Amino acid sequence: MNAWLLIAGVALLTAAIKAAGPLVLGARELPARFTRVVGLLAGPLMAALVVTSALADGRHLQVDAATAGVAVAGVLFWRGAPVIVGVLTAVVLTAALRALGAP
Amino acid sequence: MSFRRGLRLGAGFASVPLLLSLSFGVVAVDAGLSPLQAVVMSALVHAGSGQFAAIAVFGAGGGVLPAVLASGLTNSRFLAMGIAVAPSLPGRPWSRALQGQTVVDPSFVMANRHDGTFDRWLIFGAFAPQYAGWFTGTVLGAFGGDLLGDTDRLGVDAIFPAFFLALLVAELRRPETRWVALAGAVIALALVPFAPPGVPILAAALAALVALR
């Protein structure tokens, strides 16, 4: 029962978060300064997602095998590797490092 | 045209949500959800990081309300993305709200025209394979997870950051985003020890305000 409540709660809250901007702002014209901010948003958002998932566990900063795997994937992406190649490299490298005893 | 381009771009990324949601299916069942519940959750929510956050709190015995709040904070970046895409979504309010549901991280990054507008058909196109991959992976993980065993041993926790790194690298090809992205990373890391998960990510968006000067 609790699990269904959880699912309903997360689904409704997520939908509301995604709907808020388009509902409240509508299709009105926005000033040029706003559009410049918008164009820059993706960079810091993605950077924050990367560092908080690769360098932190909850509220602790930590470096582990996955950090190394992800770093190598970053080099591959920069050199133009397809997404799945970089991601699988990160996974295999992380698993290999753990098999060798890394955290 | 844009829709088909979005489909193609989204399909390139779809293998990753497939892997990621496979691990979600495993983790959700471990946390006490039935396989059906895990699948329904992915079908209705389709926001990976928020689902992982909710399950982490719920599985640790944190209760329904804290788990829902954790997912909301983790997904709070979609508030910023929703504001960003709002002017590009035409139609009546309910239609705009519905279109806003198709904003996921890859569709947001790929559809950005970098002139303040977004190609909404590219958003829809990129969303479709993402959703299909996310749903399929959850089914596989939830019903077949027993076969995998300990997923951390398999390096599955590297998928999530590597996925976002691919999106980040695409952004970094434009020199003007580099310092802003770096500032976002610093803000997020600085807040990790003090703020609930998700908040550091939303706060990182503040770095984009540098464009106001």
XYZ file of C-alpha atoms in Angstrom:
316
model
C 0.000 0.000 0.000
C 2.738 2.417 1.019
C 4.605 1.687 -2.192
C 1.572 2.700 -4.283
C 1.321 5.934 -2.284
C 4.991 6.544 -2.959
C 4.523 5.967 -6.690
C 1.494 8.274 -6.860
C 3.269 10.976 -4.857
C 6.446 10.909 -6.948
C 4.474 10.817 -10.220
C 2.265 13.792 -9.267
C 5.109 15.884 -7.892
C 7.330 15.235 -10.923
C 4.498 16.115 -13.328
C 3.790 19.307 -11.390
C 7.455 20.341 -11.437
C 7.654 19.809 -15.192
C 4.336 21.573 -15.844
C 5.049 24.615 -13.658
C 7.226 26.596 -16.079
C 5.096 26.116 -19.213
C 1.870 26.746 -17.236
C 2.935 29.855 -15.375
C 5.030 31.559 -18.048
C 2.888 30.546 -20.998
C 4.105 31.428 -24.452
C 4.770 35.059 -23.669
C 7.775 36.893 -25.095
C 10.656 37.138 -22.689
C 13.441 39.722 -22.567
C 16.763 39.046 -24.338
C 18.613 38.788 -21.035
C 16.372 35.896 -20.041
C 17.075 34.028 -23.261
C 20.830 34.386 -22.728
C 20.495 32.828 -19.263
C 18.382 30.026 -20.746
C 21.003 29.255 -23.376
C 23.620 28.772 -20.663
C 21.526 26.607 -18.291
C 22.373 23.151 -19.620
C 26.122 23.427 -18.935
C 26.004 24.036 -15.178
C 23.064 21.619 -14.703
C 24.844 18.743 -16.450
C 28.166 19.582 -14.757
C 26.442 19.490 -11.366
C 24.814 16.132 -12.162
C 28.185 14.690 -13.167
C 30.157 15.852 -10.139
C 27.462 15.021 -7.587
C 27.052 11.496 -8.976
C 30.746 10.749 -9.647
C 32.371 12.473 -6.659
C 29.739 12.226 -3.928
C 27.690 9.594 -2.162
C 24.815 11.242 -0.347
C 26.424 14.084 1.613
C 29.949 12.668 1.545
C 32.504 13.547 -1.085
C 34.259 10.402 -2.234
C 36.433 9.114 -5.029
C 36.048 5.445 -5.993
C 36.438 3.084 -8.914
C 33.446 4.626 -10.676
C 35.130 8.047 -10.585
C 38.055 6.647 -12.579
C 35.749 4.865 -15.039
C 33.741 8.031 -15.620
C 36.892 10.127 -16.118
C 38.079 7.799 -18.882
C 34.625 7.979 -20.487
C 34.975 11.774 -20.471
C 38.184 11.572 -22.507
C 36.466 9.230 -24.983
C 33.460 11.567 -25.329
C 35.719 14.548 -25.909
C 37.426 12.612 -28.707
C 34.057 11.937 -30.301
C 33.205 8.429 -29.086
C 29.502 7.400 -29.241
C 27.602 7.601 -25.953
C 27.203 3.854 -25.537
C 30.943 3.250 -26.107
C 31.938 5.722 -23.396
C 29.307 4.467 -20.954
C 30.220 0.794 -21.439
C 33.920 1.631 -21.064
C 33.146 3.356 -17.760
C 31.160 0.330 -16.552
C 33.765 -2.266 -17.578
C 36.650 -0.236 -16.134
C 34.787 0.309 -12.861
C 33.968 -3.399 -12.583
C 37.598 -4.321 -13.379
C 38.977 -1.936 -10.745
C 36.559 -3.375 -8.169
C 37.570 -6.901 -9.100
C 41.142 -5.804 -8.314
C 40.050 -4.584 -4.894
C 39.318 -0.872 -5.426
C 36.318 0.556 -3.497
C 11.566 16.727 -39.788
C 12.722 17.843 -36.358
C 10.753 14.995 -34.821
C 12.614 12.422 -36.876
C 15.949 14.075 -36.144
C 15.035 13.984 -32.457
C 14.104 10.298 -32.739
C 17.501 9.567 -34.245
C 19.420 11.630 -31.680
C 17.355 10.206 -28.822
C 17.862 6.649 -30.040
C 21.624 7.185 -29.812
C 21.164 7.862 -26.107
C 18.403 5.306 -25.484
C 20.727 2.381 -24.820
C 21.907 4.208 -21.708
C 18.483 4.697 -20.075
C 17.956 1.028 -20.855
C 20.987 0.063 -18.748
C 20.220 2.652 -16.099
C 16.595 1.588 -15.690
C 17.683 -2.028 -15.570
C 19.598 -1.141 -12.419
C 16.595 0.866 -11.210
C 14.400 -2.221 -11.555
C 16.848 -4.238 -9.462
C 17.246 -1.562 -6.787
C 13.483 -0.901 -6.544
C 12.681 -4.569 -5.957
C 15.484 -4.736 -3.378
C 13.904 -1.744 -1.624
C 10.597 -3.595 -1.244
C 8.592 -2.713 -4.341
C 6.979 -5.504 -6.317
C 8.242 -5.854 -9.908
C 4.893 -4.502 -11.133
C 5.198 -1.459 -8.870
C 8.709 -0.744 -10.154
C 7.454 -0.863 -13.746
C 4.414 1.335 -13.016
C 6.665 3.858 -11.310
C 8.950 4.106 -14.352
C 5.965 4.358 -16.698
C 4.355 7.201 -14.721
C 7.406 9.116 -13.538
C 10.147 8.681 -16.135
C 12.690 10.790 -14.270
C 15.524 8.497 -13.342
C 17.406 10.487 -10.743
C 14.197 11.329 -8.872
C 13.115 7.685 -8.880
C 16.481 6.537 -7.522
C 16.289 9.206 -4.805
C 12.772 8.183 -3.767
C 13.678 4.501 -3.656
C 16.854 5.176 -1.655
C 14.889 6.972 1.072
C 11.952 4.533 0.977
C 14.210 1.462 1.029
C 16.074 2.819 4.045
C 12.762 3.013 5.918
C 12.478 6.795 5.590
C 8.739 6.794 4.901
C 6.587 7.913 1.996
C 6.582 11.691 2.496
C 10.357 12.112 2.907
C 10.861 9.840 -0.112
C 8.505 11.935 -2.253
C 10.225 15.135 -1.114
C 13.657 13.692 -1.918
C 12.506 12.928 -5.450
C 11.053 16.425 -5.778
C 14.333 18.038 -4.745
C 16.299 15.765 -7.056
C 13.979 16.675 -9.915
C 13.964 20.377 -9.075
C 16.256 21.069 -12.052
C 13.223 20.390 -14.270
C 11.721 23.552 -12.797
C 14.566 25.544 -14.345
C 14.331 23.570 -17.595
C 10.546 24.076 -17.703
C 10.964 27.832 -17.351
C 13.608 27.726 -20.085
C 11.458 25.863 -22.630
C 8.158 27.592 -21.745
C 8.313 30.263 -24.485
C 8.927 27.523 -27.089
C 5.778 25.540 -26.214
C 2.652 27.003 -27.848
C -1.006 26.161 -27.224
C -3.501 26.170 -24.394
C -2.254 25.842 -20.798
C -3.087 22.131 -20.463
C -1.378 21.439 -23.783
C 1.742 23.332 -22.715
C 1.785 21.468 -19.404
C 1.549 18.173 -21.303
C 4.329 19.151 -23.723
C 6.449 20.069 -20.713
C 6.330 16.437 -19.548
C 8.552 15.434 -22.474
C 11.473 17.483 -21.185
C 14.150 15.040 -20.003
C 17.860 15.763 -19.714
C 18.919 14.608 -23.204
C 15.929 16.161 -24.984
C 16.592 19.450 -23.172
C 20.242 19.515 -24.198
C 19.695 18.397 -27.795
C 16.795 20.726 -28.620
C 18.549 23.863 -27.358
C 18.994 26.291 -30.273
C 21.191 28.465 -28.035
C 19.236 31.571 -28.955
C 16.810 31.284 -26.039
C 14.426 28.985 -27.909
C 14.006 25.221 -28.165
C 12.940 23.026 -31.069
C 9.867 21.427 -29.491
C 9.518 18.684 -32.106
C 13.103 17.689 -31.447
C 12.221 17.483 -27.730
C 9.288 15.170 -28.509
C 11.357 13.066 -30.905
C 14.266 12.652 -28.493
C 11.864 11.846 -25.651
C 10.198 8.856 -27.364
C 13.188 6.458 -27.514
C 14.298 7.605 -24.057
C 10.914 6.649 -22.649
C 10.875 3.317 -24.486
C 14.375 2.485 -23.223
C 13.561 3.519 -19.670
C 10.382 1.414 -19.593
C 11.950 -1.690 -21.188
C 14.987 -1.610 -18.918
C 12.804 -1.386 -15.803
C 10.809 -4.437 -16.924
C 14.033 -6.408 -17.470
C 15.594 -5.300 -14.171
C 12.474 -5.724 -12.043
C 11.520 -9.175 -13.327
C 15.011 -10.526 -14.113
C 17.153 -8.732 -11.521
C 17.767 -11.897 -9.497
C 19.988 -13.146 -12.287
C 22.361 -10.167 -11.936
C 23.338 -10.270 -8.276
C 25.224 -7.318 -6.767
C 25.037 -4.554 -9.406
C 27.721 -2.329 -7.795
C 30.224 -5.122 -8.374
C 29.333 -4.871 -12.076
C 30.176 -1.156 -12.181
C 26.561 -0.179 -12.846
C 26.875 2.948 -10.670
C 29.214 4.413 -13.331
C 26.368 4.557 -15.894
C 24.569 7.529 -14.393
C 27.516 9.972 -14.192
C 28.936 8.791 -17.534
C 25.579 9.432 -19.200
C 25.455 13.023 -17.958
C 29.101 13.494 -18.840
C 28.239 12.718 -22.483
C 25.617 15.479 -22.386
C 28.034 17.834 -20.628
C 30.811 17.268 -23.187
C 28.371 18.185 -25.982
C 27.744 21.489 -24.155
C 31.449 22.135 -23.566
C 32.112 22.228 -27.305
C 30.807 25.797 -27.122
C 33.568 27.811 -25.401
C 31.170 30.315 -23.801
C 29.596 27.565 -21.674
C 32.867 26.290 -20.197
C 33.338 28.727 -17.320
C 29.636 28.627 -16.487
C 29.695 24.814 -16.384
C 32.810 24.865 -14.188
C 31.148 27.359 -11.846
C 28.089 25.102 -11.679
C 30.265 22.113 -10.763
C 32.004 24.105 -7.998
C 28.694 25.374 -6.568
C 27.245 21.851 -6.546
C 30.276 20.235 -4.896
C 30.476 22.986 -2.284
C 26.841 22.388 -1.287
C 26.967 18.561 -1.198
C 27.910 18.290 2.503
C 25.226 20.765 3.615
C 22.175 20.493 1.349
C 19.781 17.599 0.665
C 20.531 15.689 -2.563
C 19.204 17.539 -5.615
C 19.466 21.024 -4.155
C 23.143 21.403 -5.166
C 22.101 20.676 -8.754
C 19.374 23.309 -8.800
C 21.730 25.803 -7.138
C 24.300 25.163 -9.890
C 21.800 26.626 -12.367
C 22.428 30.001 -10.702
C 25.776 30.063 -12.512
C 23.860 30.799 -15.734
C 22.755 34.140 -14.218
C 26.189 35.439 -15.216
C 24.516 36.165 -18.582
C 22.489 38.935 -16.892
C 25.462 41.241 -16.532
